[in-house]
PDB file of C-alpha atoms in Angstrom:
ATOM      1  CA  UNK A   1       4.039   0.613 -20.651  1.00 49.00           C
ATOM      2  CA  UNK A   2       3.193   4.011 -22.436  1.00 50.00           C
ATOM      3  CA  UNK A   3       6.501   5.749 -23.821  1.00 50.00           C
ATOM      4  CA  UNK A   4       5.091   9.125 -23.125  1.00 48.00           C
ATOM      5  CA  UNK A   5       3.952  11.535 -20.036  1.00 52.00           C
ATOM      6  CA  UNK A   6       1.287  14.328 -20.094  1.00 57.00           C
ATOM      7  CA  UNK A   7       3.695  16.776 -20.022  1.00 58.00           C
ATOM      8  CA  UNK A   8       5.059  15.476 -23.528  1.00 57.00           C
ATOM      9  CA  UNK A   9       2.849  15.897 -26.882  1.00 59.00           C
ATOM     10  CA  UNK A  10       1.604  12.266 -27.980  1.00 65.00           C
ATOM     11  CA  UNK A  11       4.174  10.664 -30.379  1.00 63.00           C
ATOM     12  CA  UNK A  12       7.696  11.676 -28.337  1.00 62.00           C
ATOM     13  CA  UNK A  13       9.193   9.397 -27.047  1.00 62.00           C
ATOM     14  CA  UNK A  14       9.789   9.567 -22.872  1.00 58.00           C
ATOM     15  CA  UNK A  15      12.655  11.323 -22.305  1.00 57.00           C
ATOM     16  CA  UNK A  16      13.522  11.553 -17.986  1.00 57.00           C
ATOM     17  CA  UNK A  17      14.764  15.166 -17.435  1.00 55.00           C
ATOM     18  CA  UNK A  18      16.369  16.339 -13.928  1.00 53.00           C
ATOM     19  CA  UNK A  19      14.525  18.008 -11.873  1.00 50.00           C
ATOM     20  CA  UNK A  20      16.406  20.325  -9.801  1.00 48.00           C
ATOM     21  CA  UNK A  21      14.789  20.298  -6.248  1.00 48.00           C
ATOM     22  CA  UNK A  22      16.085  22.667  -3.723  1.00 48.00           C
ATOM     23  CA  UNK A  23      16.089  22.705  -0.327  1.00 45.00           C
ATOM     24  CA  UNK A  24      16.902  25.567   1.567  1.00 44.00           C
ATOM     25  CA  UNK A  25      16.768  25.175   5.193  1.00 46.00           C
ATOM     26  CA  UNK A  26      14.783  27.396   7.255  1.00 51.00           C
ATOM     27  CA  UNK A  27      16.933  28.022   9.860  1.00 55.00           C
ATOM     28  CA  UNK A  28      20.920  28.874   9.696  1.00 62.00           C
ATOM     29  CA  UNK A  29      23.305  30.080  12.687  1.00 76.00           C
ATOM     30  CA  UNK A  30      25.391  27.955  15.423  1.00 86.00           C
ATOM     31  CA  UNK A  31      21.782  27.415  17.718  1.00 84.00           C
ATOM     32  CA  UNK A  32      20.468  25.148  15.342  1.00 82.00           C
ATOM     33  CA  UNK A  33      23.362  23.617  14.081  1.00 87.00           C
ATOM     34  CA  UNK A  34      23.924  22.740  17.730  1.00 90.00           C
ATOM     35  CA  UNK A  35      20.206  21.817  18.782  1.00 88.00           C
ATOM     36  CA  UNK A  36      20.331  19.172  15.681  1.00 87.00           C
ATOM     37  CA  UNK A  37      23.872  17.743  16.804  1.00 92.00           C
ATOM     38  CA  UNK A  38      22.895  17.424  20.461  1.00 94.00           C
ATOM     39  CA  UNK A  39      19.355  16.263  19.825  1.00 91.00           C
ATOM     40  CA  UNK A  40      20.486  12.500  18.194  1.00 93.00           C
ATOM     41  CA  UNK A  41      22.558  11.620  21.452  1.00 97.00           C
ATOM     42  CA  UNK A  42      19.913  11.205  24.245  1.00 97.00           C
ATOM     43  CA  UNK A  43      17.996   9.299  21.669  1.00 95.00           C
ATOM     44  CA  UNK A  44      20.561   7.254  21.570  1.00 97.00           C
ATOM     45  CA  UNK A  45      21.135   6.676  25.095  1.00 98.00           C
ATOM     46  CA  UNK A  46      17.539   6.299  26.095  1.00 98.00           C
ATOM     47  CA  UNK A  47      17.098   3.592  23.388  1.00 97.00           C
ATOM     48  CA  UNK A  48      20.578   2.066  24.611  1.00 98.00           C
ATOM     49  CA  UNK A  49      19.685   1.924  28.069  1.00 97.00           C
ATOM     50  CA  UNK A  50      16.067   0.252  26.859  1.00 97.00           C
ATOM     51  CA  UNK A  51      18.066  -2.435  25.515  1.00 97.00           C
ATOM     52  CA  UNK A  52      20.458  -2.838  28.084  1.00 96.00           C
ATOM     53  CA  UNK A  53      17.559  -2.966  30.526  1.00 96.00           C
ATOM     54  CA  UNK A  54      16.525  -5.997  28.365  1.00 96.00           C
ATOM     55  CA  UNK A  55      19.253  -7.569  28.528  1.00 96.00           C
ATOM     56  CA  UNK A  56      19.534  -6.970  32.127  1.00 94.00           C
ATOM     57  CA  UNK A  57      15.932  -8.812  32.198  1.00 94.00           C
ATOM     58  CA  UNK A  58      16.707 -11.976  30.292  1.00 95.00           C
ATOM     59  CA  UNK A  59      20.350 -12.200  31.803  1.00 94.00           C
ATOM     60  CA  UNK A  60      20.297 -11.442  35.237  1.00 90.00           C
ATOM     61  CA  UNK A  61      23.854  -9.925  35.003  1.00 92.00           C
ATOM     62  CA  UNK A  62      24.505  -6.812  37.034  1.00 91.00           C
ATOM     63  CA  UNK A  63      26.454  -5.270  34.712  1.00 94.00           C
ATOM     64  CA  UNK A  64      23.832  -4.334  32.700  1.00 94.00           C
ATOM     65  CA  UNK A  65      22.036  -2.393  34.945  1.00 93.00           C
ATOM     66  CA  UNK A  66      25.133  -0.334  35.770  1.00 94.00           C
ATOM     67  CA  UNK A  67      24.938   0.008  31.916  1.00 96.00           C
ATOM     68  CA  UNK A  68      21.810   1.587  32.055  1.00 96.00           C
ATOM     69  CA  UNK A  69      22.259   3.775  34.570  1.00 95.00           C
ATOM     70  CA  UNK A  70      25.154   5.356  33.132  1.00 97.00           C
ATOM     71  CA  UNK A  71      23.370   5.590  29.693  1.00 98.00           C
ATOM     72  CA  UNK A  72      20.420   6.951  31.236  1.00 98.00           C
ATOM     73  CA  UNK A  73      22.452   9.527  33.269  1.00 97.00           C
ATOM     74  CA  UNK A  74      24.376  10.534  29.970  1.00 98.00           C
ATOM     75  CA  UNK A  75      20.912  10.813  28.172  1.00 98.00           C
ATOM     76  CA  UNK A  76      19.928  13.500  30.882  1.00 98.00           C
ATOM     77  CA  UNK A  77      23.055  15.549  30.642  1.00 98.00           C
ATOM     78  CA  UNK A  78      23.330  15.608  27.522  1.00 97.00           C
ATOM     79  CA  UNK A  79      19.141  16.085  26.625  1.00 97.00           C
ATOM     80  CA  UNK A  80      19.455  19.397  28.833  1.00 97.00           C
ATOM     81  CA  UNK A  81      22.333  20.913  26.462  1.00 96.00           C
ATOM     82  CA  UNK A  82      20.102  19.977  23.086  1.00 95.00           C
ATOM     83  CA  UNK A  83      16.907  21.553  25.584  1.00 95.00           C
ATOM     84  CA  UNK A  84      19.239  24.679  26.156  1.00 95.00           C
ATOM     85  CA  UNK A  85      20.401  24.594  22.290  1.00 93.00           C
ATOM     86  CA  UNK A  86      16.237  24.409  20.982  1.00 90.00           C
ATOM     87  CA  UNK A  87      15.475  27.299  23.198  1.00 91.00           C
ATOM     88  CA  UNK A  88      17.973  29.671  21.760  1.00 90.00           C
ATOM     89  CA  UNK A  89      17.043  28.026  18.645  1.00 86.00           C
ATOM     90  CA  UNK A  90      13.739  28.648  18.567  1.00 85.00           C
ATOM     91  CA  UNK A  91      14.750  32.347  20.430  1.00 86.00           C
ATOM     92  CA  UNK A  92      16.648  33.517  16.975  1.00 84.00           C
ATOM     93  CA  UNK A  93      14.704  31.416  14.606  1.00 77.00           C
ATOM     94  CA  UNK A  94      11.855  32.581  12.370  1.00 72.00           C
ATOM     95  CA  UNK A  95       8.411  33.145  14.382  1.00 70.00           C
ATOM     96  CA  UNK A  96       5.096  30.961  13.499  1.00 63.00           C
ATOM     97  CA  UNK A  97       6.545  27.378  13.862  1.00 64.00           C
ATOM     98  CA  UNK A  98       3.361  25.298  14.008  1.00 65.00           C
ATOM     99  CA  UNK A  99       3.847  22.034  16.037  1.00 66.00           C
ATOM    100  CA  UNK A 100       6.928  23.687  18.299  1.00 77.00           C
ATOM    101  CA  UNK A 101       4.844  23.529  21.987  1.00 86.00           C
ATOM    102  CA  UNK A 102       4.422  19.801  20.954  1.00 89.00           C
ATOM    103  CA  UNK A 103       8.151  18.965  20.108  1.00 89.00           C
ATOM    104  CA  UNK A 104       9.226  20.954  23.282  1.00 92.00           C
ATOM    105  CA  UNK A 105       6.592  19.606  25.547  1.00 94.00           C
ATOM    106  CA  UNK A 106       7.933  15.794  24.208  1.00 95.00           C
ATOM    107  CA  UNK A 107      10.770  16.465  24.985  1.00 95.00           C
ATOM    108  CA  UNK A 108      10.458  17.867  28.121  1.00 96.00           C
ATOM    109  CA  UNK A 109       8.463  15.167  28.968  1.00 97.00           C
ATOM    110  CA  UNK A 110      10.924  12.652  27.815  1.00 97.00           C
ATOM    111  CA  UNK A 111      13.348  13.818  30.496  1.00 97.00           C
ATOM    112  CA  UNK A 112      11.258  14.181  33.231  1.00 97.00           C
ATOM    113  CA  UNK A 113      10.448  10.618  32.550  1.00 97.00           C
ATOM    114  CA  UNK A 114      14.313   9.620  32.275  1.00 97.00           C
ATOM    115  CA  UNK A 115      14.841  11.314  35.640  1.00 97.00           C
ATOM    116  CA  UNK A 116      12.752   8.784  37.018  1.00 97.00           C
ATOM    117  CA  UNK A 117      13.690   6.167  35.278  1.00 96.00           C
ATOM    118  CA  UNK A 118      17.162   7.494  36.966  1.00 96.00           C
ATOM    119  CA  UNK A 119      16.104   7.154  40.567  1.00 96.00           C
ATOM    120  CA  UNK A 120      14.491   3.852  39.672  1.00 95.00           C
ATOM    121  CA  UNK A 121      17.577   2.350  38.501  1.00 93.00           C
ATOM    122  CA  UNK A 122      19.395   3.747  41.832  1.00 91.00           C
ATOM    123  CA  UNK A 123      17.321   1.098  43.369  1.00 88.00           C
ATOM    124  CA  UNK A 124      19.833  -2.065  43.979  1.00 83.00           C
ATOM    125  CA  UNK A 125      19.359  -5.475  42.283  1.00 82.00           C
ATOM    126  CA  UNK A 126      16.410  -7.079  40.065  1.00 86.00           C
ATOM    127  CA  UNK A 127      13.614  -4.335  41.059  1.00 84.00           C
ATOM    128  CA  UNK A 128      15.795  -1.314  39.588  1.00 87.00           C
ATOM    129  CA  UNK A 129      14.692  -2.602  36.549  1.00 90.00           C
ATOM    130  CA  UNK A 130      11.983  -5.395  36.759  1.00 88.00           C
ATOM    131  CA  UNK A 131       9.225  -3.968  35.851  1.00 91.00           C
ATOM    132  CA  UNK A 132       9.290  -0.546  36.393  1.00 93.00           C
ATOM    133  CA  UNK A 133      12.672   0.578  35.017  1.00 93.00           C
ATOM    134  CA  UNK A 134      12.136  -1.307  31.834  1.00 94.00           C
ATOM    135  CA  UNK A 135       9.234   0.293  31.481  1.00 96.00           C
ATOM    136  CA  UNK A 136       9.943   4.188  32.061  1.00 96.00           C
ATOM    137  CA  UNK A 137      12.650   3.248  29.670  1.00 97.00           C
ATOM    138  CA  UNK A 138      10.240   2.210  27.286  1.00 97.00           C
ATOM    139  CA  UNK A 139       8.348   5.158  27.657  1.00 98.00           C
ATOM    140  CA  UNK A 140      11.029   7.719  27.316  1.00 98.00           C
ATOM    141  CA  UNK A 141      11.476   6.038  24.226  1.00 97.00           C
ATOM    142  CA  UNK A 142       8.673   6.555  22.972  1.00 97.00           C
ATOM    143  CA  UNK A 143       7.810  10.073  24.079  1.00 97.00           C
ATOM    144  CA  UNK A 144      11.445  11.029  22.598  1.00 95.00           C
ATOM    145  CA  UNK A 145      10.574   9.423  19.522  1.00 95.00           C
ATOM    146  CA  UNK A 146       7.164  11.365  19.328  1.00 95.00           C
ATOM    147  CA  UNK A 147       8.678  14.471  19.892  1.00 92.00           C
ATOM    148  CA  UNK A 148      11.734  13.712  17.615  1.00 90.00           C
ATOM    149  CA  UNK A 149       9.443  12.959  14.601  1.00 91.00           C
ATOM    150  CA  UNK A 150       7.466  16.089  15.353  1.00 89.00           C
ATOM    151  CA  UNK A 151      10.357  18.145  15.215  1.00 84.00           C
ATOM    152  CA  UNK A 152      11.383  16.820  11.895  1.00 83.00           C
ATOM    153  CA  UNK A 153       8.164  17.353  10.647  1.00 84.00           C
ATOM    154  CA  UNK A 154       8.312  21.017  11.368  1.00 78.00           C
ATOM    155  CA  UNK A 155      11.775  21.416   9.620  1.00 71.00           C
ATOM    156  CA  UNK A 156      10.275  19.610   6.749  1.00 71.00           C
ATOM    157  CA  UNK A 157       7.314  21.934   6.281  1.00 67.00           C
ATOM    158  CA  UNK A 158       9.015  25.193   6.952  1.00 62.00           C
ATOM    159  CA  UNK A 159      11.733  23.965   3.843  1.00 61.00           C
ATOM    160  CA  UNK A 160       8.636  23.240   1.612  1.00 64.00           C
ATOM    161  CA  UNK A 161       6.695  26.640   2.252  1.00 60.00           C
ATOM    162  CA  UNK A 162      10.261  28.376   1.814  1.00 55.00           C
ATOM    163  CA  UNK A 163      11.365  26.523  -1.372  1.00 55.00           C
ATOM    164  CA  UNK A 164       7.640  26.729  -2.737  1.00 55.00           C
ATOM    165  CA  UNK A 165       7.629  30.603  -2.049  1.00 53.00           C
ATOM    166  CA  UNK A 166      11.191  30.859  -3.533  1.00 55.00           C
ATOM    167  CA  UNK A 167       9.631  29.228  -6.972  1.00 55.00           C
ATOM    168  CA  UNK A 168       7.000  31.361  -7.195  1.00 52.00           C
ATOM    169  CA  UNK A 169       9.247  34.803  -6.831  1.00 58.00           C
ATOM    170  CA  UNK A 170      11.568  33.597  -9.509  1.00 54.00           C
TER     171      UNK A 170
END
């Protein structure tokens, strides 16, 4: 293993220096904080609904179907508040964020799939979950995770751009 790095003169031992990393938030304010806070709740609720659908499919215990129904309703309510906070965040945030349309569109699609799933889960017994309910739960979770991933990439890209710009100005 070499004991030098390209940045250091040849012959001097390698000394690891601590690099300063600045992650400056590209958004601030209450709308951004509320949006980030509320965004995790529908993700958790829809994921738990998928887990309880699977538990119902494996065991046939009716209580798991009730859990799923309540989790889906909780996800829809918190998801609605998260979308409202996201719209406020978008209005008050910096303009020109690429990919926001995908994040918003996938989130709305996930909530619509969740609403359809709530109607399917309102039926009685086995047909409320197997096969349509669990497939809708899976589709909702996949779409919601994809929207969340795109939202996280938008945030990361914006923070990186701002950090790079501030380094060149300093």
